[in-house]
Each structure stands twice: as structure tokens, then as C-alpha cells.
Short mmCIF file of C-alpha atoms in Angstrom, two decimals:
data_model
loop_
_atom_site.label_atom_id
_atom_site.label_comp_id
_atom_site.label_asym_id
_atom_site.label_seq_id
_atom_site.Cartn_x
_atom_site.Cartn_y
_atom_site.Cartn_z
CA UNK A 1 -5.40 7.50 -6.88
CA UNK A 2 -7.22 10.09 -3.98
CA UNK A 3 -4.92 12.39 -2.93
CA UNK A 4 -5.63 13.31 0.94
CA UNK A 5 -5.45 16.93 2.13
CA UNK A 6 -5.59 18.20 5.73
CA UNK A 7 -9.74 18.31 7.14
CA UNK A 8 -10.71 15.07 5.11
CA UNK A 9 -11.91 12.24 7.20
CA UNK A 10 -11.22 8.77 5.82
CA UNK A 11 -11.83 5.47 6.88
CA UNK A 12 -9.03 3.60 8.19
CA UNK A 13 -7.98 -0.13 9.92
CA UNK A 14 -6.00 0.12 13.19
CA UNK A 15 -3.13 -1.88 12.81
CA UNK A 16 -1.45 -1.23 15.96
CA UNK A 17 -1.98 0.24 19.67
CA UNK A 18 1.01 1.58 21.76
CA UNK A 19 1.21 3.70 24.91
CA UNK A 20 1.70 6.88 22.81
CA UNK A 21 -1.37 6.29 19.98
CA UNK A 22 -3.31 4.34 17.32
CA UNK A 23 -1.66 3.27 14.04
CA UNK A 24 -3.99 3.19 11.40
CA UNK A 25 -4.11 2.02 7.69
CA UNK A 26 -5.45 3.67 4.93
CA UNK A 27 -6.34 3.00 1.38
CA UNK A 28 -3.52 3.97 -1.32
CA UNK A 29 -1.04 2.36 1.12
CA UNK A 30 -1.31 5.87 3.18
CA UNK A 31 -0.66 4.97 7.15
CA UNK A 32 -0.94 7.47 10.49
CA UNK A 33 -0.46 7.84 13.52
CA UNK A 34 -3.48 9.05 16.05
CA UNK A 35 -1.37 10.76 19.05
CA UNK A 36 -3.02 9.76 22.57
CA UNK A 37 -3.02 13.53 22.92
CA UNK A 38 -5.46 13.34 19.77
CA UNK A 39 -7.89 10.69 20.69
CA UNK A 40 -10.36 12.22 22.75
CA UNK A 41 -10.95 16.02 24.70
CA UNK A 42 -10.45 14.93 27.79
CA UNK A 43 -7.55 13.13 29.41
CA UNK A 44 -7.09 9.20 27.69
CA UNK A 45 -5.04 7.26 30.43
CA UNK A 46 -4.95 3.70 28.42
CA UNK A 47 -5.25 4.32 24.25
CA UNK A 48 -6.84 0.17 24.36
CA UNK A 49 -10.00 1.28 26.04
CA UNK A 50 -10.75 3.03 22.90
CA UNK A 51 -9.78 0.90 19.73
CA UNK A 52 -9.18 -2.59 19.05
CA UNK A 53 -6.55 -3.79 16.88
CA UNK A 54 -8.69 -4.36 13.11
CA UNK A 55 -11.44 -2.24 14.11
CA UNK A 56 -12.57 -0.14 10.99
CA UNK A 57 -12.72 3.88 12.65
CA UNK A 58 -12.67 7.14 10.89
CA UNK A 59 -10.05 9.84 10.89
CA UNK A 60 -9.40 13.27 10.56
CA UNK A 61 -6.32 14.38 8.94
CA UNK A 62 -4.41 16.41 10.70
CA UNK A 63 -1.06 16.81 8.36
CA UNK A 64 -0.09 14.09 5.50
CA UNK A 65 3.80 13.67 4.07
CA UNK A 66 2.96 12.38 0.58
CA UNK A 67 6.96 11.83 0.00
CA UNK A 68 7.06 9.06 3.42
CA UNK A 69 2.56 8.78 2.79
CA UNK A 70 2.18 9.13 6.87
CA UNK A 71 -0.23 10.83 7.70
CA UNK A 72 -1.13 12.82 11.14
CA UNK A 73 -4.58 11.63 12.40
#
């Protein structure tokens, strides 16, 4: 089983869009959470003009819980 570390980017499925980020899927049941303060440089005013719920998209990880497997994207 891959262990993920902060700096790796992975692959990932979004599996849900709120106001306040993406929630993505990851392989060895890992999930995260992309904070709209995290999706782009400059200022994101609606998170669904970036992602579409499905759409493959890779991550960076920011922090990872392996106790909870959450991840910070």
C-alpha cells in the first residue's frame, strides 16, 4: 500500500464541489479536501468554474492524517 508524504502529487477523482473547495478521492481509500484558497493564485470566486464533479485532476499534498487518511490538497 503507497504511503503519501507532503510534496507528492497524485491523481485523484473529485467527488464533490462546495462553496469552500474540491473533495477529491484517492487510491488506498485516502480522500482531501482542495481549500478554494488553494485552487488557483489569484482570487477563485465560484470553485465549479474549475472542476467538474468525476473529473480525474492531480494534486499536491499539502498535509495527510494517516490515522482519519484525509489529506490536505
Amino acid at each position: 500500500m503507497k504511503e503519501y508524504k507532503v510534496g507528492d502529487i497524485v491523481e485523484g477523482i473529485v467527488t464533490g464541489i462546495e462553496k469552500y473547495g474540491i473533495f477529491v478521492s484517492m487510491n488506498n481509500n485516502y480522500n482531501g479536501l482542495i481549500h478554494i484558497s488553494e485552487i488557483s493564485s489569484s482570487f477563485v470566486k465560484n470553485v465549479n468554474d474549475y472542476v467538474n464533479i468525476n473529473e480525474k485532476i492531480n494534486v499536491e499534498i499539502i498535509d495527510v492524517n494517516k490515522k482519519s487518511r484525509q489529506c490536505k490538497l
